[in-house]
PDB file of C-alpha atoms in Angstrom:
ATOM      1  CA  UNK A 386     -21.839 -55.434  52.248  1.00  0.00           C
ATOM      2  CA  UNK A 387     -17.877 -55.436  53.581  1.00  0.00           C
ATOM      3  CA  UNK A 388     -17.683 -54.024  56.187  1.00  0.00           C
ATOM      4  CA  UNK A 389     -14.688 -51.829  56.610  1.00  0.00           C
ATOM      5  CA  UNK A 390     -12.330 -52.035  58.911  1.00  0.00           C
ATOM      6  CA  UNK A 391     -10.315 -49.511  61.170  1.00  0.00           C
ATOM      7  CA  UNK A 392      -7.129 -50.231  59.976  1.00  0.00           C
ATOM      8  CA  UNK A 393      -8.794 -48.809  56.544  1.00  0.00           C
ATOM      9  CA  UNK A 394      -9.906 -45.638  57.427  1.00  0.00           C
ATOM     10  CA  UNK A 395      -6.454 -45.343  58.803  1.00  0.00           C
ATOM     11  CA  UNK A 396      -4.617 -46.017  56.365  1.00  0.00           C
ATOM     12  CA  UNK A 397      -7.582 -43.457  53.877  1.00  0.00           C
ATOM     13  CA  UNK A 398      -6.767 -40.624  56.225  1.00  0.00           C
ATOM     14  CA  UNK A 399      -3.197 -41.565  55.750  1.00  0.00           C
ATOM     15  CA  UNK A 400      -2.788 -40.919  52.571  1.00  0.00           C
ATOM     16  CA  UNK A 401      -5.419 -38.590  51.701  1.00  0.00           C
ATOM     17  CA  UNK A 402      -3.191 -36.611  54.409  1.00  0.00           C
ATOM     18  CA  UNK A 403       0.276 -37.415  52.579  1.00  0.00           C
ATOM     19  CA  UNK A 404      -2.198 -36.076  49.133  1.00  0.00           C
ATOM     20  CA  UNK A 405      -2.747 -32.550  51.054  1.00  0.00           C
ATOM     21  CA  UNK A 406       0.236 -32.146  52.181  1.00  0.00           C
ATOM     22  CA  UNK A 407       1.878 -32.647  48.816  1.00  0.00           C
ATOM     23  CA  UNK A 408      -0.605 -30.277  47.056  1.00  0.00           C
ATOM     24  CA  UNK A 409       0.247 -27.828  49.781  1.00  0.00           C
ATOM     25  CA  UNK A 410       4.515 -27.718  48.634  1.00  0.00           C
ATOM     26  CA  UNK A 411       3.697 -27.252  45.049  1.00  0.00           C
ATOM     27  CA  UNK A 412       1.329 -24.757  45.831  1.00  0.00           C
ATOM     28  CA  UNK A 413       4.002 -23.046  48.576  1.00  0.00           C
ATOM     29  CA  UNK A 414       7.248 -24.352  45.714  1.00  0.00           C
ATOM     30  CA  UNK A 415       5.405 -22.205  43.119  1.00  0.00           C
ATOM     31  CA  UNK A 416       4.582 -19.187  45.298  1.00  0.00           C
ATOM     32  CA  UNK A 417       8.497 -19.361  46.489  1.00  0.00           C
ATOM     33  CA  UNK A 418       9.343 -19.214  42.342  1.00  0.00           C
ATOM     34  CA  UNK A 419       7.084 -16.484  41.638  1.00  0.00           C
ATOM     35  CA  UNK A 420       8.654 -14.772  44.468  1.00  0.00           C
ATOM     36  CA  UNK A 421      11.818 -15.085  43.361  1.00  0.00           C
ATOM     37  CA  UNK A 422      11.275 -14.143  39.757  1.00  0.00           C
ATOM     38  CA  UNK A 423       9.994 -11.081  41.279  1.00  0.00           C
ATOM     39  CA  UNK A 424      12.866 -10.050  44.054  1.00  0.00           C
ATOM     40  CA  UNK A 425      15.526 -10.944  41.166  1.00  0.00           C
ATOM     41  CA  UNK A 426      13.586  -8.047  38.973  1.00  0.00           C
ATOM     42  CA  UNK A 427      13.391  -5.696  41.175  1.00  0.00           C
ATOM     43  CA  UNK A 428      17.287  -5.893  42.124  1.00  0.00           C
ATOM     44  CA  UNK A 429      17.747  -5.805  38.189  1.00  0.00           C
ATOM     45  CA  UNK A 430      15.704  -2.814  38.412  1.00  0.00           C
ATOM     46  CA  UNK A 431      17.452  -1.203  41.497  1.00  0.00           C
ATOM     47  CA  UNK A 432      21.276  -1.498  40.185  1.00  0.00           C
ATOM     48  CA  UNK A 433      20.247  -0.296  36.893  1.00  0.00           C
ATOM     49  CA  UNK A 434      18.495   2.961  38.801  1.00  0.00           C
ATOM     50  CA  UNK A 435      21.343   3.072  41.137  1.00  0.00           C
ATOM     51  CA  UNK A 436      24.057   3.362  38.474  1.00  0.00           C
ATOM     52  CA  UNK A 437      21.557   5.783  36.450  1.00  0.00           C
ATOM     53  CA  UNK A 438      21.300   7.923  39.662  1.00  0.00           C
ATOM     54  CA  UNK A 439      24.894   8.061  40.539  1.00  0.00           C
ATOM     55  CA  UNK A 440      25.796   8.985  36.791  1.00  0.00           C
ATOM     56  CA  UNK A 441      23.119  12.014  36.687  1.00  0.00           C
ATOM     57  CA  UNK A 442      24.513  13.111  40.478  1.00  0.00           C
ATOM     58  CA  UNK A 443      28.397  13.584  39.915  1.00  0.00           C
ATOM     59  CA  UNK A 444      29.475  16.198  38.697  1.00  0.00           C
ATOM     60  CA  UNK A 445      31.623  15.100  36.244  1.00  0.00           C
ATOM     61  CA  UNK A 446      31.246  11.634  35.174  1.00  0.00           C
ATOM     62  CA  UNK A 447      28.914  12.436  32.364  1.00  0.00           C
ATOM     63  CA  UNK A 448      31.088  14.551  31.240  1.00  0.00           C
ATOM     64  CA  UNK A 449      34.331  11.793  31.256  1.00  0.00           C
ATOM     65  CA  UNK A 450      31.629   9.020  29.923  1.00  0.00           C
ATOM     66  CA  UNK A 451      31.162  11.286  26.454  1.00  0.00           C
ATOM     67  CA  UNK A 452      34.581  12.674  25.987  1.00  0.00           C
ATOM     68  CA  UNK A 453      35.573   8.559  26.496  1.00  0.00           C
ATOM     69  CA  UNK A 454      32.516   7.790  23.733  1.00  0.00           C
ATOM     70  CA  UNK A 455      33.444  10.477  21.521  1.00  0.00           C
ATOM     71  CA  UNK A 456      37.340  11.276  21.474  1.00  0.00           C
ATOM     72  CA  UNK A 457      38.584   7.695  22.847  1.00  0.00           C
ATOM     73  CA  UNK A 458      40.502   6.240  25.579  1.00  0.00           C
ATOM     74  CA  UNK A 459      43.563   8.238  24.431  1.00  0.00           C
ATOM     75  CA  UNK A 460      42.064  11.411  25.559  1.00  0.00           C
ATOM     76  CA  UNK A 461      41.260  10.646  29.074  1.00  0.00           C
ATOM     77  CA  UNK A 462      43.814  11.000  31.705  1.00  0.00           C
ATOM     78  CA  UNK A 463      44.879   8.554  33.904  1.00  0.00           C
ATOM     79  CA  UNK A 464      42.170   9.325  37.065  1.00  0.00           C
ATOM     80  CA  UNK A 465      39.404   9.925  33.996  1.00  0.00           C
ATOM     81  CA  UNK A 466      40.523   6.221  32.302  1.00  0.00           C
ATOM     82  CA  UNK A 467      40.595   5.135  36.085  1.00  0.00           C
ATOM     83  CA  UNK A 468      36.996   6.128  36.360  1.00  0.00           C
ATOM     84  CA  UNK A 469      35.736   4.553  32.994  1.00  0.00           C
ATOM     85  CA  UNK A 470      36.959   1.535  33.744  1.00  0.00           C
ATOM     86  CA  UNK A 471      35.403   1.235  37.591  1.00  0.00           C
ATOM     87  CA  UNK A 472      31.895   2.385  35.738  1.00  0.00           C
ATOM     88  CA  UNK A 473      32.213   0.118  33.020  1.00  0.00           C
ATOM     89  CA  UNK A 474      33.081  -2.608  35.426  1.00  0.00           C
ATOM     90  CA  UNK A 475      30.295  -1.783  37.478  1.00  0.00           C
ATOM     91  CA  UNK A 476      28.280  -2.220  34.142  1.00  0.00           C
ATOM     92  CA  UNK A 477      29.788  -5.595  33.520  1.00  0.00           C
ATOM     93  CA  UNK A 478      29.172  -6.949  36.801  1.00  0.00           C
ATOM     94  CA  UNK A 479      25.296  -6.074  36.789  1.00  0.00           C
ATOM     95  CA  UNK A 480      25.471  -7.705  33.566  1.00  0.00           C
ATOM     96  CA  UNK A 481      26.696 -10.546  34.175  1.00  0.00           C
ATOM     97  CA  UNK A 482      24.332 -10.695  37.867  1.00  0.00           C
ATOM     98  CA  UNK A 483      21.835 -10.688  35.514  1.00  0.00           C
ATOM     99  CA  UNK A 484      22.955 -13.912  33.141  1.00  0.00           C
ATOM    100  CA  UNK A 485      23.235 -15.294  36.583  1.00  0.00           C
ATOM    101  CA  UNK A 486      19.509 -15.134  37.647  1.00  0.00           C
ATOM    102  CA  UNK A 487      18.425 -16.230  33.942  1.00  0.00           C
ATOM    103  CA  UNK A 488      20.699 -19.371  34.715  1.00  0.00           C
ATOM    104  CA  UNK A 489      18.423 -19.936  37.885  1.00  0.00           C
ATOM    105  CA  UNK A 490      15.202 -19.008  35.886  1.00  0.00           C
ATOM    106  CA  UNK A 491      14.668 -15.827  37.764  1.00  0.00           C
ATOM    107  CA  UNK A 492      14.952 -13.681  34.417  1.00  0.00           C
ATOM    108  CA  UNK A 493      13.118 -14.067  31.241  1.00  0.00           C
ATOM    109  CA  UNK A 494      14.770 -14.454  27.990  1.00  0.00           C
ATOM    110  CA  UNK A 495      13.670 -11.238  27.030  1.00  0.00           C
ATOM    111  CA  UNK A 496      15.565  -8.984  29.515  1.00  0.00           C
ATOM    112  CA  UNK A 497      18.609 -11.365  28.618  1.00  0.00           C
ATOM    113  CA  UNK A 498      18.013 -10.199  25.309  1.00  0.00           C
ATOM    114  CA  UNK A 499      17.818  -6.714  26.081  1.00  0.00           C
ATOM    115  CA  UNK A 500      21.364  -7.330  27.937  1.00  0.00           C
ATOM    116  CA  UNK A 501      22.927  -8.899  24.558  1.00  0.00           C
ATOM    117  CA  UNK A 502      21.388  -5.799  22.541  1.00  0.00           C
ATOM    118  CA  UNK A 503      22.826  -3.477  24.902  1.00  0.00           C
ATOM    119  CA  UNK A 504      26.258  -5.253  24.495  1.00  0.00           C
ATOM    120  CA  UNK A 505      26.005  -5.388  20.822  1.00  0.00           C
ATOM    121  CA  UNK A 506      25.162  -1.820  20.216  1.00  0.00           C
ATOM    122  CA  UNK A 507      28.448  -0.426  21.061  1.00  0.00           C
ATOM    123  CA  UNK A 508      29.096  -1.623  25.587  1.00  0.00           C
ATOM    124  CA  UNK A 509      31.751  -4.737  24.277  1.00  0.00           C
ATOM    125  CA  UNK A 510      33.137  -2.691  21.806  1.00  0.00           C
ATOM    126  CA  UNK A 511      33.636  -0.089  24.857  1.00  0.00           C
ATOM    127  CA  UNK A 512      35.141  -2.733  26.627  1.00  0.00           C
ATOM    128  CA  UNK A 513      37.306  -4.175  24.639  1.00  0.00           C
ATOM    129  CA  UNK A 514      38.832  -0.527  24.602  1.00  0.00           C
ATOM    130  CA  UNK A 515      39.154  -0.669  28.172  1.00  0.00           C
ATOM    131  CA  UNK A 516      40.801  -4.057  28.267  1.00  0.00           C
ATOM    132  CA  UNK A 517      37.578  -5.459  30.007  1.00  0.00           C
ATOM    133  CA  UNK A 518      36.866  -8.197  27.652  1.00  0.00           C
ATOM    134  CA  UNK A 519      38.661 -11.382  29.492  1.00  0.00           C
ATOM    135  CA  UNK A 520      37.490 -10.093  33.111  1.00  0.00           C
ATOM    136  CA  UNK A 521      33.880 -11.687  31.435  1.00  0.00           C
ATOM    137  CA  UNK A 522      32.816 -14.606  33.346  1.00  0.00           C
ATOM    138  CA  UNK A 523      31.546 -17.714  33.423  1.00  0.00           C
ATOM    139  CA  UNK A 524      32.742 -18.545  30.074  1.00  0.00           C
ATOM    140  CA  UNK A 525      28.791 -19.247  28.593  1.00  0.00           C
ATOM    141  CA  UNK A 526      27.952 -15.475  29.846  1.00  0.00           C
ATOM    142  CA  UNK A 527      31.062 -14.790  27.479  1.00  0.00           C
ATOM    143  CA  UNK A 528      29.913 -17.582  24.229  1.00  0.00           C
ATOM    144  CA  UNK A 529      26.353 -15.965  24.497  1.00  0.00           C
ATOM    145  CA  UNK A 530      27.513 -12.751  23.773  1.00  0.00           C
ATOM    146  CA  UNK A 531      30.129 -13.422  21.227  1.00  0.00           C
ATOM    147  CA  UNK A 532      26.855 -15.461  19.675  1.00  0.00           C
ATOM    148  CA  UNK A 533      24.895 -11.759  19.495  1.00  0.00           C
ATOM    149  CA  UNK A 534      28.116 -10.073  18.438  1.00  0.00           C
ATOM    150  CA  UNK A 535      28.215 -12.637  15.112  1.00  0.00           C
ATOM    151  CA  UNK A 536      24.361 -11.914  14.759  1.00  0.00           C
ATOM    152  CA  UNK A 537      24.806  -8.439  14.688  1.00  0.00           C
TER     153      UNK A 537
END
């Protein structure tokens, strides 16, 4: 029987070591993900409750937001088409947060989708009254919902 050396047992611990250590950073790489995926959710989940809270608190907003919906931009004043166009920028801007962290793989396709729907079922052609159309950026963000707008 060999026997075996030092050097060996070394070298064994070595990279048995190197083997641990490497199972240890996926392990930690895939908790970091998961983490991730989860923070970029619940900031999704936070705008979208902060703009929901700040429409139901003012006192008139609401009441702008429908007479924009039903009667047009031509009925609004100047300070009321002032303050459609800072909400619906505010809405744009979460939107487009949001194509962001599906970029990075922090959102699903399916709240993506939910975004496009959203768009489609009346917020682009909201925008395009407000002359908020080009402010839409990066340019993808803008072919993936012109994609959903031919769908529809």
């Amino acid at each position: 029987m060999k026997k075996i050396s030092l050097d060996s047992w070394v070298q064994l611990i070595g990279l048995l070591s190197i083997l641990a250590g490497l199972v240890a950073l996926v392990v930690e790489l895939n908790q970091s993900q998961r983490l991730s995926q989860a923070t970029a959710y619940q900031t999704r989940i936070s705008e979208i409750q902060e703009a929901q809270r700040e429409l139901a608190l003012s006192e008139d907003l609401a009441e702008i937001l429908e007479k924009f919906y039903s009667q047009g931009i031509d009925a609004l004043s100047p300070r009321e088409t002032n303050r459609v166009v800072a909400w619906h920028s505010a809405v744009q801007w979460r939107m487009q947060g949001q194509y962001y962290q599906y970029r990075q793989g922090f959102l699903e396709r399916a709240a993506l989708d939910r975004t496009l729907d959203d768009l489609a079922n009346g917020i682009y052609q909201r925008w395009e009254a407000l002359g908020l159309t080009e402010r839409i950026q990066p340019p993808e963000w803008k072919e993936e919902i012109e994609n959903r707008l031919r769908q529809n």
